[in-house]
Amino acid sequence: MRLVLLGPPGAGKGTQAIRIAQWLQIPHVSTGDLLREHVERGSRLGVRARAYMDRGEYVPDDVVVRMVMDRLEEPDAQKGFILDGFPRTVPQAQALEDALADAGRPLEAVLKFTIDDDMAIKRLSNRWLCPCCKRTYNMEFMRPQDGSSCDDDGCQLTRRSDDDEITVRRRLDVYRLETEPLELFYWERGLLREVDAQARLDLVTERTKEALSDIAS
Ligand code: AMP
């Protein structure tokens, strides 16, 4: 399946993407994760991207589009993929549509996760993550057993530098301005499906599977 996940920061796209990727046996492609890997490696792309990411702004389209297209050419993505955090602008969506049309493998669905701002801020300001396996925790409603390290592999949990409240508010504003127009873009193409993400994780997973039930194989 070729799938895009849309939704504001804090909607739980990454968490659901990991679960759905396992369910459908297709790779989860997160542009945020790919960019953070570049930042950690100190690559040229990473150095360029970092300033934007720290401010909660979008990295320029040309940089992100090239990075995603390269990733989608890898062998594991030939059987399908879940894009998480991409596209985020209309030019990115257009570039993706053109590339997939050229390859004869268009998108099959776009899931839009809905959540209100207060819940998004609450989730992100309590979010911690495992740098080793990327599992996320929430210090309010999904704490790790010992309070500070990953239940699965024992790595010390860290926070994302852009999860402080001021940057989260900026990210929500940028989402509304730049990414919300994609809802119309995909609705016009008959691809948009909505998932109410204002619920506990397992329930959102159920709703996500339900939203895909007619096309999941
Ligand atoms: P995320 O992990 O999806 O919340 O992304 C973290 C940050 O990476 C964003 O706030 C942006 O600065 C950058 N980023 C991720 N995906 C994109 C994209 N498709 N276009 C532009 N910037 C992006």
mmCIF file of C-alpha atoms and ligand atoms in Angstrom:
data_model
loop_
_atom_site.group_PDB
_atom_site.id
_atom_site.type_symbol
_atom_site.label_atom_id
_atom_site.label_comp_id
_atom_site.label_asym_id
_atom_site.label_seq_id
_atom_site.Cartn_x
_atom_site.Cartn_y
_atom_site.Cartn_z
ATOM 1 C CA MET A 1 0.000 0.000 0.000
ATOM 2 C CA ARG A 2 1.153 3.553 -0.739
ATOM 3 C CA LEU A 3 -0.044 5.770 2.051
ATOM 4 C CA VAL A 4 0.426 9.318 3.372
ATOM 5 C CA LEU A 5 -0.285 10.380 6.964
ATOM 6 C CA LEU A 6 -1.357 13.979 7.504
ATOM 7 C CA GLY A 7 -1.991 15.703 10.807
ATOM 8 C CA PRO A 8 -0.556 18.352 13.120
ATOM 9 C CA PRO A 9 2.450 17.759 15.368
ATOM 10 C CA GLY A 10 1.293 15.713 18.349
ATOM 11 C CA ALA A 11 -1.470 13.905 16.451
ATOM 12 C CA GLY A 12 0.396 10.617 16.916
ATOM 13 C CA LYS A 13 1.329 10.051 13.269
ATOM 14 C CA GLY A 14 4.711 8.555 14.083
ATOM 15 C CA THR A 15 3.357 6.127 16.678
ATOM 16 C CA GLN A 16 0.521 4.975 14.459
ATOM 17 C CA ALA A 17 2.836 4.795 11.422
ATOM 18 C CA ILE A 18 5.092 2.308 13.246
ATOM 19 C CA ARG A 19 2.099 0.105 14.087
ATOM 20 C CA ILE A 20 0.557 0.293 10.623
ATOM 21 C CA ALA A 21 3.920 -0.389 8.979
ATOM 22 C CA GLN A 22 4.192 -3.584 11.036
ATOM 23 C CA TRP A 23 0.623 -4.555 10.230
ATOM 24 C CA LEU A 24 1.050 -4.028 6.487
ATOM 25 C CA GLN A 25 4.728 -5.082 6.335
ATOM 26 C CA ILE A 26 5.814 -1.940 4.506
ATOM 27 C CA PRO A 27 8.467 0.640 5.463
ATOM 28 C CA HIS A 28 7.662 3.691 7.553
ATOM 29 C CA VAL A 29 9.337 6.721 6.007
ATOM 30 C CA SER A 30 9.471 9.679 8.396
ATOM 31 C CA THR A 31 11.065 12.824 6.997
ATOM 32 C CA GLY A 32 11.552 14.130 10.551
ATOM 33 C CA ASP A 33 13.563 10.986 11.437
ATOM 34 C CA LEU A 34 15.571 11.136 8.196
ATOM 35 C CA LEU A 35 16.382 14.806 8.800
ATOM 36 C CA ARG A 36 17.338 14.184 12.447
ATOM 37 C CA GLU A 37 19.709 11.424 11.296
ATOM 38 C CA HIS A 38 21.371 13.918 8.949
ATOM 39 C CA VAL A 39 21.623 16.459 11.783
ATOM 40 C CA GLU A 40 23.231 13.854 14.087
ATOM 41 C CA ARG A 41 25.710 12.798 11.384
ATOM 42 C CA GLY A 42 26.514 16.456 10.704
ATOM 43 C CA SER A 43 26.041 15.972 6.947
ATOM 44 C CA ARG A 44 25.757 19.033 4.693
ATOM 45 C CA LEU A 45 22.026 18.467 4.441
ATOM 46 C CA GLY A 46 21.825 18.154 8.227
ATOM 47 C CA VAL A 47 23.707 21.386 8.855
ATOM 48 C CA ARG A 48 21.366 23.194 6.439
ATOM 49 C CA ALA A 49 18.214 21.625 7.892
ATOM 50 C CA ARG A 50 19.037 22.161 11.546
ATOM 51 C CA ALA A 51 18.430 25.904 11.683
ATOM 52 C CA TYR A 52 14.932 25.487 10.273
ATOM 53 C CA MET A 53 14.086 22.563 12.541
ATOM 54 C CA ASP A 54 15.247 24.358 15.702
ATOM 55 C CA ARG A 55 12.914 27.248 14.862
ATOM 56 C CA GLY A 56 9.982 24.901 14.181
ATOM 57 C CA GLU A 57 9.954 25.934 10.509
ATOM 58 C CA TYR A 58 9.964 23.797 7.400
ATOM 59 C CA VAL A 59 13.137 22.734 5.660
ATOM 60 C CA PRO A 60 13.125 23.958 2.011
ATOM 61 C CA ASP A 61 11.075 21.823 -0.375
ATOM 62 C CA ASP A 62 13.922 20.947 -2.760
ATOM 63 C CA VAL A 63 15.992 19.429 0.073
ATOM 64 C CA VAL A 64 13.155 17.326 1.455
ATOM 65 C CA VAL A 65 11.778 16.225 -1.915
ATOM 66 C CA ARG A 66 15.180 14.914 -3.077
ATOM 67 C CA MET A 67 15.701 13.086 0.235
ATOM 68 C CA VAL A 68 12.287 11.374 0.034
ATOM 69 C CA MET A 69 12.584 10.438 -3.638
ATOM 70 C CA ASP A 70 15.936 8.781 -2.938
ATOM 71 C CA ARG A 71 14.383 6.840 -0.062
ATOM 72 C CA LEU A 72 11.408 5.686 -2.150
ATOM 73 C CA GLU A 73 13.748 4.212 -4.732
ATOM 74 C CA GLU A 74 15.206 1.758 -2.241
ATOM 75 C CA PRO A 75 14.153 -1.873 -2.739
ATOM 76 C CA ASP A 76 12.033 -2.186 0.406
ATOM 77 C CA ALA A 77 9.789 0.691 -0.732
ATOM 78 C CA GLN A 78 8.833 -1.046 -3.982
ATOM 79 C CA LYS A 79 6.068 -2.976 -2.256
ATOM 80 C CA GLY A 80 4.623 0.160 -0.677
ATOM 81 C CA PHE A 81 5.366 2.734 2.030
ATOM 82 C CA ILE A 82 3.871 4.943 4.709
ATOM 83 C CA LEU A 83 4.949 8.552 4.449
ATOM 84 C CA ASP A 84 4.903 10.315 7.813
ATOM 85 C CA GLY A 85 5.557 14.063 7.763
ATOM 86 C CA PHE A 86 5.732 14.277 3.983
ATOM 87 C CA PRO A 87 4.363 15.982 1.981
ATOM 88 C CA ARG A 88 3.908 19.082 4.102
ATOM 89 C CA THR A 89 3.450 21.718 1.384
ATOM 90 C CA VAL A 90 1.537 21.827 -1.892
ATOM 91 C CA PRO A 91 4.767 21.879 -3.983
ATOM 92 C CA GLN A 92 5.946 18.748 -2.115
ATOM 93 C CA ALA A 93 2.593 17.044 -2.771
ATOM 94 C CA GLN A 94 2.785 17.980 -6.432
ATOM 95 C CA ALA A 95 6.361 16.679 -6.734
ATOM 96 C CA LEU A 96 5.347 13.419 -5.070
ATOM 97 C CA GLU A 97 2.301 13.035 -7.296
ATOM 98 C CA ASP A 98 4.384 13.622 -10.449
ATOM 99 C CA ALA A 99 7.115 11.184 -9.398
ATOM 100 C CA LEU A 100 4.649 8.438 -8.463
ATOM 101 C CA ALA A 101 2.668 8.959 -11.686
ATOM 102 C CA ASP A 102 5.903 8.595 -13.697
ATOM 103 C CA ALA A 103 6.585 5.346 -11.875
ATOM 104 C CA GLY A 104 2.986 4.146 -12.422
ATOM 105 C CA ARG A 105 2.397 3.712 -8.679
ATOM 106 C CA PRO A 106 0.085 6.460 -7.415
ATOM 107 C CA LEU A 107 -0.920 6.989 -3.792
ATOM 108 C CA GLU A 108 -3.795 4.818 -2.583
ATOM 109 C CA ALA A 109 -4.896 6.758 0.496
ATOM 110 C CA VAL A 110 -4.156 9.795 2.649
ATOM 111 C CA LEU A 111 -5.116 9.538 6.300
ATOM 112 C CA LYS A 112 -5.754 12.763 8.132
ATOM 113 C CA PHE A 113 -5.388 12.539 11.930
ATOM 114 C CA THR A 114 -7.406 15.179 13.749
ATOM 115 C CA ILE A 115 -6.653 16.501 17.252
ATOM 116 C CA ASP A 116 -7.112 19.852 18.979
ATOM 117 C CA ASP A 117 -4.229 22.205 19.844
ATOM 118 C CA ASP A 118 -4.467 21.783 23.621
ATOM 119 C CA MET A 119 -4.117 18.006 23.337
ATOM 120 C CA ALA A 120 -1.215 18.385 20.856
ATOM 121 C CA ILE A 121 0.669 20.693 23.232
ATOM 122 C CA LYS A 122 -0.009 18.418 26.200
ATOM 123 C CA ARG A 123 1.216 15.347 24.339
ATOM 124 C CA LEU A 124 4.391 16.971 23.006
ATOM 125 C CA SER A 125 5.421 18.733 26.180
ATOM 126 C CA ASN A 126 5.356 15.374 27.990
ATOM 127 C CA ARG A 127 6.942 13.384 25.161
ATOM 128 C CA TRP A 128 10.218 11.526 25.692
ATOM 129 C CA LEU A 129 11.763 9.113 23.263
ATOM 130 C CA CYS A 130 14.228 6.317 23.045
ATOM 131 C CA PRO A 131 17.188 7.343 20.852
ATOM 132 C CA CYS A 132 17.920 3.656 20.124
ATOM 133 C CA CYS A 133 14.572 2.214 18.963
ATOM 134 C CA LYS A 134 12.601 5.503 18.575
ATOM 135 C CA ARG A 135 9.794 4.292 20.846
ATOM 136 C CA THR A 136 7.970 7.245 22.374
ATOM 137 C CA TYR A 137 6.746 7.643 25.942
ATOM 138 C CA ASN A 138 4.553 10.160 27.642
ATOM 139 C CA MET A 139 5.406 11.099 31.206
ATOM 140 C CA GLU A 140 1.743 11.674 31.978
ATOM 141 C CA PHE A 141 -0.005 8.631 30.525
ATOM 142 C CA MET A 142 2.649 6.226 29.182
ATOM 143 C CA ARG A 143 5.617 6.308 31.530
ATOM 144 C CA PRO A 144 8.596 3.982 31.206
ATOM 145 C CA GLN A 145 8.785 1.450 34.045
ATOM 146 C CA ASP A 146 11.846 2.979 35.760
ATOM 147 C CA GLY A 147 10.878 6.561 34.909
ATOM 148 C CA SER A 148 13.855 7.378 32.676
ATOM 149 C CA SER A 149 14.957 4.561 30.337
ATOM 150 C CA CYS A 150 13.384 2.548 27.537
ATOM 151 C CA ASP A 151 11.427 -0.546 28.646
ATOM 152 C CA ASP A 152 12.553 -2.423 25.516
ATOM 153 C CA ASP A 153 16.308 -1.777 25.356
ATOM 154 C CA GLY A 154 17.294 0.227 28.454
ATOM 155 C CA CYS A 155 18.592 3.260 26.505
ATOM 156 C CA GLN A 156 18.342 6.574 28.356
ATOM 157 C CA LEU A 157 15.299 8.517 27.106
ATOM 158 C CA THR A 158 15.790 11.955 25.540
ATOM 159 C CA ARG A 159 13.568 14.849 24.456
ATOM 160 C CA ARG A 160 13.333 16.493 21.050
ATOM 161 C CA SER A 161 14.753 20.015 21.091
ATOM 162 C CA ASP A 162 11.680 21.299 19.192
ATOM 163 C CA ASP A 163 9.138 19.934 21.708
ATOM 164 C CA ASP A 164 9.190 22.967 24.039
ATOM 165 C CA GLU A 165 5.890 24.827 24.155
ATOM 166 C CA ILE A 166 6.965 27.952 22.215
ATOM 167 C CA THR A 167 8.358 25.881 19.344
ATOM 168 C CA VAL A 168 5.332 23.557 19.393
ATOM 169 C CA ARG A 169 3.015 26.571 19.009
ATOM 170 C CA ARG A 170 5.138 27.777 16.103
ATOM 171 C CA ARG A 171 4.989 24.288 14.530
ATOM 172 C CA LEU A 172 1.187 24.275 14.869
ATOM 173 C CA ASP A 173 0.970 27.697 13.168
ATOM 174 C CA VAL A 174 3.221 26.566 10.332
ATOM 175 C CA TYR A 175 1.135 23.400 9.951
ATOM 176 C CA ARG A 176 -2.053 25.402 9.624
ATOM 177 C CA LEU A 177 -0.555 27.773 7.079
ATOM 178 C CA GLU A 178 1.480 25.386 4.941
ATOM 179 C CA THR A 179 0.072 21.888 5.392
ATOM 180 C CA GLU A 180 -3.677 22.273 5.911
ATOM 181 C CA PRO A 181 -4.148 23.225 2.231
ATOM 182 C CA LEU A 182 -3.099 19.643 1.426
ATOM 183 C CA GLU A 183 -6.404 18.405 2.835
ATOM 184 C CA LEU A 184 -8.212 20.033 -0.079
ATOM 185 C CA PHE A 185 -5.510 18.865 -2.515
ATOM 186 C CA TYR A 186 -6.085 15.222 -1.537
ATOM 187 C CA TRP A 187 -9.850 15.544 -1.009
ATOM 188 C CA GLU A 188 -10.151 16.719 -4.616
ATOM 189 C CA ARG A 189 -8.340 13.558 -5.687
ATOM 190 C CA GLY A 190 -10.666 11.338 -3.652
ATOM 191 C CA LEU A 191 -7.813 10.108 -1.426
ATOM 192 C CA LEU A 192 -8.567 11.747 1.930
ATOM 193 C CA ARG A 193 -9.798 9.642 4.876
ATOM 194 C CA GLU A 194 -10.238 11.093 8.346
ATOM 195 C CA VAL A 195 -9.230 9.491 11.655
ATOM 196 C CA ASP A 196 -10.231 11.039 14.995
ATOM 197 C CA ALA A 197 -6.903 10.882 16.870
ATOM 198 C CA GLN A 198 -8.154 12.475 20.095
ATOM 199 C CA ALA A 199 -8.243 9.146 21.934
ATOM 200 C CA ARG A 200 -5.930 6.597 23.538
ATOM 201 C CA LEU A 201 -3.351 4.994 21.253
ATOM 202 C CA ASP A 202 -4.947 1.569 20.863
ATOM 203 C CA LEU A 203 -8.276 3.058 19.921
ATOM 204 C CA VAL A 204 -6.631 5.310 17.312
ATOM 205 C CA THR A 205 -4.865 2.238 15.894
ATOM 206 C CA GLU A 206 -8.213 0.455 15.612
ATOM 207 C CA ARG A 207 -9.726 3.473 13.877
ATOM 208 C CA THR A 208 -6.754 3.668 11.524
ATOM 209 C CA LYS A 209 -7.058 0.013 10.524
ATOM 210 C CA GLU A 210 -10.778 0.463 10.072
ATOM 211 C CA ALA A 211 -10.186 3.479 7.810
ATOM 212 C CA LEU A 212 -7.981 1.287 5.602
ATOM 213 C CA SER A 213 -9.957 -1.927 5.803
ATOM 214 C CA ASP A 214 -11.281 -1.783 2.244
ATOM 215 C CA ILE A 215 -7.821 -1.461 0.698
ATOM 216 C CA ALA A 216 -5.526 -3.270 3.168
ATOM 217 C CA SER A 217 -4.404 -6.681 2.005
HETATM 218 P P1 AMP B 1 8.556 15.800 12.543
HETATM 219 O O1 AMP B 1 9.455 14.790 13.168
HETATM 220 O O2 AMP B 1 7.715 15.221 11.435
HETATM 221 O O3 AMP B 1 7.737 16.570 13.544
HETATM 222 O O4 AMP B 1 9.512 16.874 11.821
HETATM 223 C C1 AMP B 1 10.423 17.653 12.584
HETATM 224 C C2 AMP B 1 10.898 18.846 11.771
HETATM 225 O O5 AMP B 1 11.570 18.398 10.579
HETATM 226 C C3 AMP B 1 9.799 19.769 11.250
HETATM 227 O O6 AMP B 1 9.369 20.703 12.225
HETATM 228 C C4 AMP B 1 10.499 20.428 10.071
HETATM 229 O O7 AMP B 1 11.426 21.411 10.497
HETATM 230 C C5 AMP B 1 11.308 19.274 9.489
HETATM 231 N N1 AMP B 1 10.521 18.525 8.476
HETATM 232 C C6 AMP B 1 10.086 17.232 8.558
HETATM 233 N N2 AMP B 1 9.416 16.890 7.450
HETATM 234 C C7 AMP B 1 9.423 17.984 6.636
HETATM 235 C C8 AMP B 1 8.870 18.265 5.362
HETATM 236 N N3 AMP B 1 8.150 17.351 4.681
HETATM 237 N N4 AMP B 1 9.090 19.490 4.833
HETATM 238 C C9 AMP B 1 9.790 20.414 5.490
HETATM 239 N N5 AMP B 1 10.322 20.227 6.709
HETATM 240 C C10 AMP B 1 10.144 19.033 7.288
#
